Backbone as CSV, one residue per row, in Angstrom:
resi,resn,N_x,N_y,N_z,CA_x,CA_y,CA_z,C_x,C_y,C_z
1,UNK,-13.884,-27.024,4.392,-13.293,-26.325,3.154,-13.241,-25.056,3.015
2,UNK,-12.180,-24.585,2.108,-12.557,-22.766,2.136,-13.199,-22.721,0.588
3,UNK,-13.439,-21.323,0.388,-14.252,-20.858,-0.421,-14.214,-21.217,-2.131
4,UNK,-12.799,-21.274,-2.426,-12.510,-21.883,-4.033,-12.803,-22.898,-3.986
5,UNK,-13.069,-23.922,-2.854,-12.873,-25.092,-2.822,-14.666,-25.588,-2.869
6,UNK,-15.162,-24.824,-2.455,-16.644,-24.914,-2.411,-16.956,-24.377,-3.884
7,UNK,-16.791,-22.948,-4.203,-17.059,-22.446,-5.711,-16.756,-23.742,-6.623
8,UNK,-15.525,-24.526,-6.303,-15.577,-25.381,-7.604,-16.267,-26.685,-7.627
9,UNK,-16.695,-26.971,-6.387,-17.839,-28.388,-5.796,-19.052,-27.826,-6.658
10,UNK,-19.608,-26.598,-6.146,-20.824,-26.167,-6.680,-20.630,-26.000,-8.038
11,UNK,-19.889,-25.286,-8.663,-19.772,-25.464,-10.100,-19.758,-27.079,-10.995
12,UNK,-19.091,-27.916,-10.100,-19.197,-29.001,-10.772,-20.173,-29.850,-10.470
13,UNK,-21.269,-29.363,-9.766,-22.420,-29.930,-9.078,-22.579,-30.818,-8.297
14,UNK,-21.667,-30.626,-7.811,-21.553,-31.492,-6.087,-21.663,-30.889,-4.879
15,UNK,-21.374,-29.410,-4.980,-21.683,-28.769,-3.961,-22.934,-28.564,-3.369
16,UNK,-22.693,-28.131,-2.273,-24.148,-27.650,-1.112,-24.198,-26.404,-1.449
17,UNK,-25.352,-25.809,-1.446,-25.459,-23.774,-1.626,-25.612,-23.711,-0.262
18,UNK,-25.721,-24.413,0.863,-25.819,-23.985,1.782,-24.213,-23.412,2.529
19,UNK,-23.544,-24.869,2.299,-21.992,-24.828,2.470,-21.417,-23.299,1.424
20,UNK,-21.831,-23.213,0.760,-21.148,-22.331,-0.644,-21.530,-20.800,0.320
21,UNK,-22.549,-20.487,0.820,-22.812,-19.338,1.558,-22.176,-19.456,2.478
22,UNK,-22.319,-20.427,3.382,-21.577,-20.518,4.763,-19.892,-20.400,4.392
23,UNK,-19.512,-20.471,3.192,-17.774,-20.526,3.257,-17.593,-19.024,2.968
24,UNK,-18.476,-18.644,2.000,-18.390,-17.230,1.599,-18.690,-15.838,2.955
25,UNK,-19.075,-16.185,3.525,-19.458,-15.815,4.990,-18.312,-15.565,5.796
26,UNK,-17.511,-16.762,5.940,-16.436,-16.843,6.567,-15.149,-16.409,5.907
27,UNK,-14.779,-16.351,4.567,-14.206,-15.648,3.919,-13.646,-14.635,4.282
28,UNK,-12.330,-14.433,4.171,-11.827,-13.093,4.324,-11.536,-13.035,2.895
29,UNK,-12.391,-11.821,1.984,-11.851,-11.238,0.347,-10.940,-10.273,0.440
30,UNK,-10.896,-9.980,-0.430,-9.750,-8.636,-0.796,-10.759,-7.912,-1.800
31,UNK,-11.287,-7.021,-1.397,-12.183,-5.563,-1.970,-11.290,-4.454,-2.743
32,UNK,-11.016,-4.741,-3.804,-10.193,-3.295,-4.265,-11.224,-1.802,-4.245
33,UNK,-10.324,-1.144,-3.710,-10.884,0.273,-3.817,-11.329,0.795,-5.320
34,UNK,-12.241,1.689,-5.327,-12.409,2.407,-6.256,-11.339,2.730,-6.667
35,UNK,-11.122,2.630,-8.120,-10.264,3.596,-9.278,-9.988,4.895,-8.676
36,UNK,-8.587,5.089,-8.452,-8.187,6.443,-8.282,-8.511,6.918,-6.624
37,UNK,-8.950,5.986,-5.614,-9.056,5.615,-4.602,-8.309,5.219,-3.633
38,UNK,-7.547,6.135,-3.052,-6.603,5.358,-1.860,-7.022,4.594,-0.576
39,UNK,-8.352,5.572,-0.245,-8.752,5.175,1.201,-10.176,4.841,0.925
40,UNK,-11.100,3.695,1.787,-12.353,3.438,1.770,-13.415,4.362,1.649
41,UNK,-12.989,5.421,2.007,-14.213,6.283,1.775,-14.463,6.996,0.091
42,UNK,-13.604,6.656,-0.564,-13.344,6.688,-1.776,-14.527,5.658,-2.332
43,UNK,-14.814,4.584,-1.338,-15.851,3.598,-2.570,-15.093,2.076,-2.810
44,UNK,-15.754,1.388,-2.808,-15.156,0.253,-3.169,-15.150,-0.080,-4.815
45,UNK,-14.576,-0.607,-5.348,-14.925,-1.176,-6.776,-15.926,-2.011,-7.303
46,UNK,-16.394,-1.534,-7.835,-17.815,-1.995,-8.642,-18.322,-1.918,-10.078
47,UNK,-19.297,-2.870,-10.385,-19.906,-2.329,-11.637,-21.370,-2.628,-11.749
48,UNK,-21.885,-2.190,-12.396,-23.384,-2.327,-12.516,-23.512,-2.967,-14.048
49,UNK,-24.631,-4.112,-13.757,-25.003,-5.007,-14.649,-26.459,-5.224,-14.296
50,UNK,-26.976,-5.591,-15.645,-28.734,-5.603,-15.021,-29.552,-4.930,-14.025
51,UNK,-29.180,-4.164,-13.527,-29.536,-2.896,-12.632,-29.136,-3.530,-10.849
52,UNK,-27.811,-4.313,-11.290,-27.700,-5.128,-9.921,-26.061,-4.196,-10.031
53,UNK,-25.786,-3.613,-8.910,-24.230,-3.077,-8.293,-23.472,-4.543,-7.881
54,UNK,-22.269,-4.665,-8.657,-21.776,-6.030,-8.294,-20.265,-5.464,-7.913
55,UNK,-20.000,-5.682,-6.219,-18.703,-5.459,-6.013,-17.858,-6.218,-5.947
56,UNK,-16.626,-6.223,-6.394,-15.594,-7.066,-6.882,-15.053,-7.583,-5.445
57,UNK,-14.762,-8.631,-5.457,-14.349,-9.477,-4.305,-13.549,-10.567,-4.810
58,UNK,-12.135,-10.783,-3.827,-11.426,-11.818,-4.168,-10.500,-12.455,-3.035
59,UNK,-10.514,-14.086,-3.387,-10.143,-14.789,-2.401,-8.670,-15.108,-1.947
60,UNK,-7.762,-14.203,-3.025,-6.413,-13.445,-2.763,-5.803,-12.886,-3.291
61,UNK,-4.318,-12.641,-3.323,-3.810,-11.618,-4.340,-3.624,-12.039,-5.532
62,UNK,-3.259,-13.301,-5.551,-3.358,-13.777,-7.161,-4.296,-13.571,-7.997
63,UNK,-5.671,-13.581,-7.400,-6.665,-13.769,-8.346,-7.392,-11.974,-8.722
64,UNK,-6.550,-11.197,-7.440,-6.534,-9.971,-7.681,-6.146,-9.476,-9.120
65,UNK,-4.579,-9.991,-8.832,-3.318,-9.742,-9.713,-4.368,-10.392,-11.269
66,UNK,-4.714,-11.378,-11.244,-5.358,-12.414,-12.256,-6.448,-11.190,-13.428
67,UNK,-7.440,-10.472,-12.292,-8.136,-9.371,-12.371,-7.761,-7.838,-13.072
68,UNK,-6.422,-7.828,-12.649,-6.110,-6.214,-12.860,-5.436,-6.746,-14.490
69,UNK,-4.852,-7.714,-14.524,-4.224,-8.114,-16.175,-5.439,-8.469,-16.980
70,UNK,-6.262,-8.596,-16.789,-7.524,-8.897,-17.400,-7.960,-7.701,-17.872
71,UNK,-8.012,-7.040,-16.989,-8.244,-5.006,-17.442,-7.187,-4.498,-17.932
72,UNK,-5.913,-5.207,-18.235,-4.455,-4.323,-18.742,-4.129,-3.363,-17.923
73,UNK,-4.406,-3.513,-16.564,-4.063,-2.581,-15.559,-3.127,-3.376,-14.330
74,UNK,-2.175,-4.430,-14.668,-1.494,-5.079,-13.689,-0.309,-4.126,-13.696
75,UNK,0.112,-3.114,-14.249,1.096,-2.049,-13.689,1.105,-1.388,-12.478
76,UNK,-0.457,-1.270,-12.138,-0.499,-0.128,-11.607,-0.682,-0.724,-9.891
77,UNK,-0.880,0.066,-8.646,-0.901,-0.202,-7.352,-2.458,-0.579,-7.385
78,UNK,-2.911,-1.666,-6.570,-4.495,-1.717,-6.620,-4.217,-1.885,-5.061
79,UNK,-4.855,-1.187,-4.236,-5.230,-0.644,-2.930,-6.274,-1.266,-2.457
80,UNK,-6.789,-2.478,-1.681,-7.752,-3.030,-0.878,-7.939,-3.073,0.137
81,UNK,-9.425,-3.745,0.523,-9.467,-4.013,2.078,-9.584,-5.274,2.317
82,UNK,-8.939,-5.999,3.501,-9.482,-7.352,3.667,-10.791,-7.479,4.462
83,UNK,-11.869,-7.936,3.829,-13.144,-7.370,4.895,-13.820,-9.079,4.530
84,UNK,-14.349,-9.397,5.660,-15.032,-10.978,5.630,-16.864,-10.882,4.598
85,UNK,-16.740,-11.956,3.871,-18.035,-12.070,3.292,-19.260,-11.422,3.842
86,UNK,-19.396,-11.885,5.001,-20.603,-11.492,5.974,-21.019,-10.003,5.995
87,UNK,-19.564,-9.376,6.470,-19.537,-8.184,6.304,-19.820,-7.152,5.015
88,UNK,-19.305,-7.890,4.257,-19.834,-7.183,2.463,-21.440,-7.488,2.378
89,UNK,-21.868,-8.513,2.769,-23.322,-8.489,2.751,-24.075,-7.663,3.515
90,UNK,-23.989,-8.303,4.813,-24.434,-7.192,5.834,-24.273,-6.083,5.967
91,UNK,-23.295,-5.475,5.887,-23.145,-3.744,6.180,-22.744,-3.292,4.795
92,UNK,-22.044,-3.782,4.125,-21.792,-2.821,2.889,-22.968,-2.765,1.780
93,UNK,-23.567,-4.136,1.688,-24.904,-4.316,0.327,-25.865,-2.912,1.196
94,UNK,-26.403,-3.111,2.117,-27.529,-1.997,2.706,-26.934,-0.426,2.483
95,UNK,-25.452,-0.412,2.066,-25.322,0.649,2.266,-25.416,1.442,0.701
96,UNK,-25.754,0.511,-0.078,-25.602,0.346,-1.486,-26.720,1.347,-1.993
97,UNK,-26.961,1.915,-3.391,-28.106,2.321,-3.985,-28.403,1.567,-4.587
98,UNK,-29.592,0.758,-4.220,-30.523,-0.595,-4.882,-29.721,-1.501,-4.721
99,UNK,-29.793,-2.488,-5.516,-29.856,-3.697,-5.400,-28.202,-3.977,-5.599
100,UNK,-27.685,-5.109,-4.555,-25.974,-5.292,-4.869,-25.925,-6.422,-4.095
101,UNK,-24.954,-6.808,-5.251,-23.976,-8.555,-4.868,-22.832,-8.359,-4.824
102,UNK,-22.257,-9.082,-4.462,-20.612,-9.913,-4.948,-20.419,-10.750,-5.705
103,UNK,-19.554,-10.416,-6.818,-18.625,-11.036,-7.648,-17.725,-11.128,-6.888
104,UNK,-17.564,-12.398,-6.917,-15.778,-13.256,-6.381,-15.375,-13.506,-7.665
105,UNK,-14.042,-13.334,-7.503,-12.789,-14.048,-8.579,-13.056,-13.824,-10.112
106,UNK,-13.883,-12.432,-10.225,-14.184,-12.496,-11.869,-13.466,-12.801,-13.035
107,UNK,-12.206,-12.657,-13.047,-11.432,-12.714,-13.793,-11.375,-14.309,-13.944
108,UNK,-11.604,-15.045,-13.004,-11.107,-16.696,-13.351,-12.495,-17.518,-13.806
109,UNK,-12.567,-17.801,-14.863,-13.269,-18.753,-16.278,-13.866,-19.374,-14.865
110,UNK,-13.206,-20.526,-14.675,-13.797,-21.629,-13.888,-13.712,-21.331,-12.181
111,UNK,-13.427,-20.303,-11.860,-13.253,-20.041,-10.444,-14.121,-19.032,-10.005
112,UNK,-14.977,-18.065,-10.636,-15.445,-17.031,-10.422,-17.315,-17.320,-9.773
113,UNK,-17.674,-16.632,-8.853,-19.002,-17.075,-8.525,-19.917,-15.798,-8.109
114,UNK,-21.246,-15.540,-8.386,-21.752,-14.334,-8.175,-22.797,-14.492,-7.077
115,UNK,-22.713,-13.780,-6.230,-23.649,-13.974,-4.767,-24.646,-12.835,-5.146
116,UNK,-25.591,-12.813,-5.573,-26.871,-11.994,-5.626,-27.693,-11.312,-4.504
117,UNK,-28.059,-10.293,-4.616,-28.912,-10.002,-3.685,-30.463,-10.730,-3.616
118,UNK,-30.462,-11.865,-3.316,-31.483,-12.402,-2.507,-31.638,-12.673,-1.114
119,UNK,-32.435,-13.264,-0.918,-32.962,-13.749,0.288,-31.957,-14.922,0.942
120,UNK,-31.345,-15.075,1.783,-30.443,-16.350,2.665,-28.915,-15.549,1.741
121,UNK,-28.913,-14.764,1.335,-27.602,-14.279,0.993,-27.120,-12.569,1.539
122,UNK,-28.098,-11.894,1.245,-28.113,-10.681,1.730,-29.551,-10.153,2.830
123,UNK,-29.547,-9.349,3.425,-30.469,-8.945,4.379,-31.888,-8.999,3.634
124,UNK,-32.706,-9.165,4.250,-34.046,-9.238,3.609,-34.560,-7.821,2.878
125,UNK,-34.080,-6.810,3.735,-34.182,-5.680,2.947,-34.010,-5.367,2.056
126,UNK,-32.702,-5.889,1.458,-32.059,-5.596,0.492,-32.138,-6.709,-0.803
127,UNK,-32.923,-7.553,-0.166,-33.570,-8.555,-1.345,-34.105,-8.354,-2.280
128,UNK,-33.875,-8.875,-3.617,-34.790,-8.714,-4.457,-36.219,-9.272,-4.832
129,UNK,-35.981,-10.648,-4.054,-36.741,-11.268,-4.002,-37.647,-11.633,-2.866
130,UNK,-37.520,-10.635,-2.136,-38.748,-10.701,-0.796,-39.681,-9.533,-0.845
131,UNK,-40.631,-9.734,-0.574,-41.539,-8.547,-0.300,-41.142,-7.627,0.424
132,UNK,-41.042,-6.505,0.495,-40.957,-5.386,1.054,-39.210,-5.422,1.294
133,UNK,-38.940,-6.316,0.469,-37.162,-5.663,-0.284,-37.148,-4.959,-1.168
134,UNK,-36.028,-4.921,-1.757,-35.868,-4.047,-2.748,-36.630,-4.130,-3.969
135,UNK,-37.213,-5.481,-4.317,-38.291,-5.615,-5.316,-37.710,-6.209,-6.708
136,UNK,-38.365,-6.490,-7.394,-37.359,-6.843,-8.911,-37.117,-5.772,-9.646
137,UNK,-35.627,-6.606,-9.955,-35.049,-5.926,-11.179,-35.133,-5.743,-12.301
138,UNK,-35.487,-4.934,-13.200,-35.843,-4.674,-14.630,-34.873,-4.581,-15.788
């Protein structure tokens, strides 16, 4: 099952958390570059909420286009990287300054999903719920 189907099943109450995380890790996600950047060295687009940096990721170009439209920025170019979910959590999240998670398809009211910085999703050293990790976020 693909990630969007797993998200739908989980949101409907019939999904399995392990399958959801597995599909997330296997999925190729589109991650927009930070505003004004045209190369990955400029960083990835994200937002901070509740002390957590949320990296934006999308399952396809249509989901990214809905996000651009929701921001009123559909008329500009949106450069992005195609990245495995596992690479986001295992390599990118540890480079963030503080706790970081992944926000998938955030413009889709019925199809979005947050993958927070907790054990089983991000490395334990980056998890807020693991002793020796990043600790509690206030």
